[in-house]
Short mmCIF file of C-alpha atoms (C1' of nucleotides) in Angstrom, two decimals:
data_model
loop_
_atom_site.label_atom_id
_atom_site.label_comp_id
_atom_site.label_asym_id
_atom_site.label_seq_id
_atom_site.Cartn_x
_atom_site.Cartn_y
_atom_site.Cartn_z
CA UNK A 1 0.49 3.61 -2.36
CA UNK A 2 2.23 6.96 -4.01
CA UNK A 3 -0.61 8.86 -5.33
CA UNK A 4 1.14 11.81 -7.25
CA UNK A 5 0.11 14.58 -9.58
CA UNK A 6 3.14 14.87 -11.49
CA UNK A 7 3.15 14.29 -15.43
CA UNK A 8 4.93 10.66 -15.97
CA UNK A 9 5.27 9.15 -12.32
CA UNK A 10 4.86 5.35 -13.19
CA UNK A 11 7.33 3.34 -14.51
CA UNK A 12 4.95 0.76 -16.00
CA UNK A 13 1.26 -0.38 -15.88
CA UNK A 14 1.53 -2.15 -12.42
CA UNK A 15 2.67 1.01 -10.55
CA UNK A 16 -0.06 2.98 -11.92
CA UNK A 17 -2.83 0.17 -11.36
CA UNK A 18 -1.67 0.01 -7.67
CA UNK A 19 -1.49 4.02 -7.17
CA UNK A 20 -5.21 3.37 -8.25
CA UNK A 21 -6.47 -0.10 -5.97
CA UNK A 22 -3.04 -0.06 -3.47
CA UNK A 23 -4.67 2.08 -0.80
CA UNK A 24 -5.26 0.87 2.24
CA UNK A 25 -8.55 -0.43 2.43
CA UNK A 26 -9.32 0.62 -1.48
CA UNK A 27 -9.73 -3.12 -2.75
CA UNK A 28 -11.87 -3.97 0.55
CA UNK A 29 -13.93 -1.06 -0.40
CA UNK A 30 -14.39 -1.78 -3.78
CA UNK A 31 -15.31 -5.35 -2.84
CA UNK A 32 -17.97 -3.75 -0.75
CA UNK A 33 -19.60 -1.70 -3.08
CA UNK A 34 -19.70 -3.83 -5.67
CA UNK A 35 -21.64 -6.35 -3.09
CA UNK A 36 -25.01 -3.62 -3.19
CA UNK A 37 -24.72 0.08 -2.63
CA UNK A 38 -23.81 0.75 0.83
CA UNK A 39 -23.92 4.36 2.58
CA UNK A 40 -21.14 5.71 4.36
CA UNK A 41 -21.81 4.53 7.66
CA UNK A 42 -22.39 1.11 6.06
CA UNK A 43 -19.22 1.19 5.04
CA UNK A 44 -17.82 2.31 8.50
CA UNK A 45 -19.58 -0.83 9.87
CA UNK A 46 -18.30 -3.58 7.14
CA UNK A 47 -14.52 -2.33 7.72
CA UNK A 48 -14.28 -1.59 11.35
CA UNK A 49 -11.54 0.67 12.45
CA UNK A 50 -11.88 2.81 10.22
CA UNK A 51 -11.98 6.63 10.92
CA UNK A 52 -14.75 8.55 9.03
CA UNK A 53 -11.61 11.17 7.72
CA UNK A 54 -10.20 7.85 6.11
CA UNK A 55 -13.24 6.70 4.46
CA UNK A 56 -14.16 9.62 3.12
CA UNK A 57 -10.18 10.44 1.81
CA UNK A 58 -10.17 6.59 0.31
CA UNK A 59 -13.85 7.44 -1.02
CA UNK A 60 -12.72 10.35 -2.91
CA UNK A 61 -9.80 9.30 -4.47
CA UNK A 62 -11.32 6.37 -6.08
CA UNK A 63 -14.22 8.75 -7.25
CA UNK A 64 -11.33 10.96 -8.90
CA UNK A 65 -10.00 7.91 -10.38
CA UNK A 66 -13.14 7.01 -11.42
CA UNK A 67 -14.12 3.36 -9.97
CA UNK A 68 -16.56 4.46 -7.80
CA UNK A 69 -19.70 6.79 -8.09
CA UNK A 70 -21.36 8.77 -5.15
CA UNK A 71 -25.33 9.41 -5.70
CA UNK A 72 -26.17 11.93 -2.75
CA UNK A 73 -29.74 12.01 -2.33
CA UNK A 74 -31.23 14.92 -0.91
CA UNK A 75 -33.41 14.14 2.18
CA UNK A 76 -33.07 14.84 5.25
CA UNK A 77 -31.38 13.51 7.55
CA UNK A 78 -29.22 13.06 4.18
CA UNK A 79 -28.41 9.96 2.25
CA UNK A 80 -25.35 8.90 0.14
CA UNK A 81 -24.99 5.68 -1.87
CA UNK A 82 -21.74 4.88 -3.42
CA UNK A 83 -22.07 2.14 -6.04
CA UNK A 84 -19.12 1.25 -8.53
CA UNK A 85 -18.77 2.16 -12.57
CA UNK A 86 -18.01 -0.14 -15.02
CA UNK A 87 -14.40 0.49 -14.54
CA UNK A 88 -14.65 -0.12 -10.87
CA UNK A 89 -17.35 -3.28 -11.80
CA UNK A 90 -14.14 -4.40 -13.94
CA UNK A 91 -12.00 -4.90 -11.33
CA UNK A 92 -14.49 -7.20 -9.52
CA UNK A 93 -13.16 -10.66 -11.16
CA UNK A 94 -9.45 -9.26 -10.45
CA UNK A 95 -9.97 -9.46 -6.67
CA UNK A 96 -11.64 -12.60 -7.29
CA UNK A 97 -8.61 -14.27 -8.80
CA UNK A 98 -6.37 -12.44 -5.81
CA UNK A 99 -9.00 -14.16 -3.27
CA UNK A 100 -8.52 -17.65 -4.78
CA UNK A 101 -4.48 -17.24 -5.17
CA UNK A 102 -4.15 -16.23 -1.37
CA UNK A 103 -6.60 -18.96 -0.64
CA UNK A 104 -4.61 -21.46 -2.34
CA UNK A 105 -0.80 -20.13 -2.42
CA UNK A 106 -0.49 -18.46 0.82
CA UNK A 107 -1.99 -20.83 3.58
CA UNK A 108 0.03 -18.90 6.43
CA UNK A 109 -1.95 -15.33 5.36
CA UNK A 110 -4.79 -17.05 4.62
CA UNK A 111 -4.96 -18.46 8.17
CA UNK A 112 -4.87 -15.16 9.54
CA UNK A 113 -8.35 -14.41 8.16
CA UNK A 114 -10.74 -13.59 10.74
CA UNK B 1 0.47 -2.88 3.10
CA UNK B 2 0.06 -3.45 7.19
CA UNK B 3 2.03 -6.84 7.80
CA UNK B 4 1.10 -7.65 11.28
CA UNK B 5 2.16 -11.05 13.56
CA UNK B 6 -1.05 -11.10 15.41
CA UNK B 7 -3.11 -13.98 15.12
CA UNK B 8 -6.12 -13.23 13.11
CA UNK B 9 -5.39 -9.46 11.60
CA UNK B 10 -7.58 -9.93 8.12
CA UNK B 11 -10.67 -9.73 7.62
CA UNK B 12 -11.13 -11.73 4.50
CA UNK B 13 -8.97 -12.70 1.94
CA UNK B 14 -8.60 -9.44 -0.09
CA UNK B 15 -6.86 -8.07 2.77
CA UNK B 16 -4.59 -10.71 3.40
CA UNK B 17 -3.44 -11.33 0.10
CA UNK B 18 -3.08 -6.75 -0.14
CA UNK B 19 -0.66 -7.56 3.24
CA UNK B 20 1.46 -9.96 1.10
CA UNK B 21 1.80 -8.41 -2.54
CA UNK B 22 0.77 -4.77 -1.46
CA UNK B 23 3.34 -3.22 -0.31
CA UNK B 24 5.21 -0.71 -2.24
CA UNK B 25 7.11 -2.00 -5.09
CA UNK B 26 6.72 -5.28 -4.51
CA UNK B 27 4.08 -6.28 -7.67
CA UNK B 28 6.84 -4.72 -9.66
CA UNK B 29 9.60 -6.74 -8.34
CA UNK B 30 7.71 -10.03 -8.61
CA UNK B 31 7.14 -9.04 -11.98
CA UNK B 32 10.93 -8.38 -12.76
CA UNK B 33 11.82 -12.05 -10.95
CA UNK B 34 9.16 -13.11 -13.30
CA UNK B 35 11.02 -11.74 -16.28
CA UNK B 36 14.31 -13.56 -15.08
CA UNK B 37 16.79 -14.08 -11.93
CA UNK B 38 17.86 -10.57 -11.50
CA UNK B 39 20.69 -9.77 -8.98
CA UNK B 40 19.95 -7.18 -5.87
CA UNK B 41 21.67 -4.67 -7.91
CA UNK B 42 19.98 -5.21 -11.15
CA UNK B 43 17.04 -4.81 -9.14
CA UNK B 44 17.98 -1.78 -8.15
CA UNK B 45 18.82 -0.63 -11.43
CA UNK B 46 15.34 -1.59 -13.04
CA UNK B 47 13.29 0.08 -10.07
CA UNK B 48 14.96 3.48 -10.20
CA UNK B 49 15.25 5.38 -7.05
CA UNK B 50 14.82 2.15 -4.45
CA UNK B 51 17.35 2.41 -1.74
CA UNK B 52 19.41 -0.97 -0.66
CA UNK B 53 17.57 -0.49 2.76
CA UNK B 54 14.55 -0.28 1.44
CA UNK B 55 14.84 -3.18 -1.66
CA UNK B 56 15.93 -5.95 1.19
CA UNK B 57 13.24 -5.33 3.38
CA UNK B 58 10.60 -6.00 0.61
CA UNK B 59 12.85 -9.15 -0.58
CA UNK B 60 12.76 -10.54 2.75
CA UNK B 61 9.18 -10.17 3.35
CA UNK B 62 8.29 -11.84 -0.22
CA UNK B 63 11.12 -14.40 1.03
CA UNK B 64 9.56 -14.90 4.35
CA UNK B 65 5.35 -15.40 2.67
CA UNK B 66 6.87 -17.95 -0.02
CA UNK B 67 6.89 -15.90 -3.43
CA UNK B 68 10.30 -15.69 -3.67
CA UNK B 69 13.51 -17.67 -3.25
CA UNK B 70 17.34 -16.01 -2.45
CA UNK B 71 19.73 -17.94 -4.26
CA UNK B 72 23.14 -17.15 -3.13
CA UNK B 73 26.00 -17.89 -4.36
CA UNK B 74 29.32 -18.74 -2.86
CA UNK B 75 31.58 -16.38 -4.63
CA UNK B 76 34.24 -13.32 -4.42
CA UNK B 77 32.32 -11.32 -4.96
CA UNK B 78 29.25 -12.63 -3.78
CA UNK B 79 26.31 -13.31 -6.18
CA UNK B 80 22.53 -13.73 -5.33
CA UNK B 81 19.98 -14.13 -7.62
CA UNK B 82 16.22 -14.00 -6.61
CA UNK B 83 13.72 -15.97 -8.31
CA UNK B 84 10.15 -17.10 -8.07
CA UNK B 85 8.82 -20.32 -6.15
CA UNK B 86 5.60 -21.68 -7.55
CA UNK B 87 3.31 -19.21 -5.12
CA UNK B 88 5.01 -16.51 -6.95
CA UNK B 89 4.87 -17.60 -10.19
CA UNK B 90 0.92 -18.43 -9.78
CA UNK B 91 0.54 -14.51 -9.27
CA UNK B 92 1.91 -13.47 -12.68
CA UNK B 93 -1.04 -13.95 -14.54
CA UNK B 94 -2.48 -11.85 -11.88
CA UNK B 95 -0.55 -8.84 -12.15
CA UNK B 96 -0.76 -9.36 -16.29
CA UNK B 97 -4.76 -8.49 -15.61
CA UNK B 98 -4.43 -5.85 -13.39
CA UNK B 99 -2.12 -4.45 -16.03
CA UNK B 100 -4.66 -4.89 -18.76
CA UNK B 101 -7.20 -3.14 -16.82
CA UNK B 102 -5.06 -0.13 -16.18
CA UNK B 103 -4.99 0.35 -20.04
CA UNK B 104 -8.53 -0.37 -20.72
CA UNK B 105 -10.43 1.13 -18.34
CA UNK B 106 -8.21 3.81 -16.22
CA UNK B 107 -6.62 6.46 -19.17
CA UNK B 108 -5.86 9.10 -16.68
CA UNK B 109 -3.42 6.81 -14.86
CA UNK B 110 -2.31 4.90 -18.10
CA UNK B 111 -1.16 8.41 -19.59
CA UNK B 112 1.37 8.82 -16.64
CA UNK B 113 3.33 5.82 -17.64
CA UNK B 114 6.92 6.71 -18.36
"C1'" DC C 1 28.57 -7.29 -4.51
"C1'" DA C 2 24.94 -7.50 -1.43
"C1'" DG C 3 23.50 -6.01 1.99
"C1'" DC C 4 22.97 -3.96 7.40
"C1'" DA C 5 22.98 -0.03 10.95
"C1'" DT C 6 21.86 4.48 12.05
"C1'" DC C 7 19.62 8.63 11.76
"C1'" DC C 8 16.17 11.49 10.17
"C1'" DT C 9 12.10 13.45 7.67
"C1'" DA C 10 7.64 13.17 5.60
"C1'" DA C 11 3.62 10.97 4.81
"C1'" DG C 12 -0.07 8.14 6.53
"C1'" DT C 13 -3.29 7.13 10.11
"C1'" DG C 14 -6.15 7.44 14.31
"C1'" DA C 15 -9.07 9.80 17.89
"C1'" DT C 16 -11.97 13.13 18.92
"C1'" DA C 17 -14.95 16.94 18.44
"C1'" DC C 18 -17.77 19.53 15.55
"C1'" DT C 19 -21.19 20.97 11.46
"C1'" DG C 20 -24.69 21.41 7.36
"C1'" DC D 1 -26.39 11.07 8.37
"C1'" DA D 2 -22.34 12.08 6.20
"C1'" DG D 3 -18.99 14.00 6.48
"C1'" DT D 4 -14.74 18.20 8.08
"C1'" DA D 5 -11.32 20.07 11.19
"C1'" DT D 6 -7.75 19.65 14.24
"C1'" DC D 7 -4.19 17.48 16.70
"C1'" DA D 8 -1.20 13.79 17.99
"C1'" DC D 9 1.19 9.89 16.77
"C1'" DT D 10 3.10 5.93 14.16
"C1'" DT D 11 5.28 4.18 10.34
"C1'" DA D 12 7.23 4.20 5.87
"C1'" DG D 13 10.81 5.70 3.43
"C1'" DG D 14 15.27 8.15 2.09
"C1'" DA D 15 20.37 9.30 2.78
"C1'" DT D 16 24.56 7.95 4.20
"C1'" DG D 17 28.29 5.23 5.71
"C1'" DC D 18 30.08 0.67 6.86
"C1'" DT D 19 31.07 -4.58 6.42
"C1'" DG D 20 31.68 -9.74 5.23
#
DNA sequence: CAGCATCCTAAGTGATACTG
DNA sequence: CAGTATCACTTAGGATGCTG
């Protein structure tokens, strides 16, 4: 999904919430964290496929727009935990509601699972 | 939004609904076929900056995973109308939350609307 | 009017190797 | 371990012109 800098890019309040969850991967991610506080490589494992440049863009941007929190610890060999902020912990019943829908609604997608 | 033909491409149901109703523009224009049966052109009009080529394709692929019906009719000139089936309609309520959210909890993105 | 066909560019994504 | 850097590649997306 667009992710711009410009002053007024959305149109209304469902382009902006999807420049914020519509990246690939974002909503899995969020999922994720919200399950415990997985570390990077956790994360690598849970979404397969996934290139550590990707993670770490998809990371950042949702710790920019401020659903997700990164607690480095400083040990060595070093540690991060991402866990999610209350705006990120808000979404959590959203995805719930899109899990049911597909679940019920969309029985050819929902096949595809797994 | 990858839409893929293979047999099992999700993982779990976040990411198969995300390949149905996360593809660019396309919450907005369920929303708008919420609002009413908008023509292709009206469509066009009310997204801003969508090209014809570009407004089918997502049509057809909400057409083709049962959210939205093509109703054409048999005039000079032609007339279609797109509405929602009941899959579609179930999703509203949906996108209403996600646009709550976006207000409440995400101000930086809220303040680019418009 | 409601698209489709064609061409083209830009952005997104992956693979791999490397580093503090 | 948790990332960057670099390169190559795929795909999304826009512009334009045409048609039933």
């Amino acid at each position: 999904m667009k992710r711009t800098k410009e002053k007024c890019p959305y149109h209304c309040e469902i382009e902006a919430a999807f420049a914020v969850i519509g990246g690939k991967r974002k909503a899995r991610i969020i999922s994720h964290i919200g399950d415990g506080k997985p570390r990077f490589n956790q994360l690598r494992d849970i979404l397969e496929n996934v290139s550590p440049r990707m993670l770490a863009k998809q990371l950042r941007e949702l710790e920019e727009d401020g659903l997700v929190i990164r607690k480095m610890h400083r040990e060595i060999p070093p540690r991060v935990e991402y866990e999610l902020t209350k705006t990120g912990r808000a979404f959590i019943p959203i995805l719930d509601n899109i899990s049911d829908w597909v679940i019920e609604y969309c029985p050819d997608a929902a096949q595809k699972i797994e």
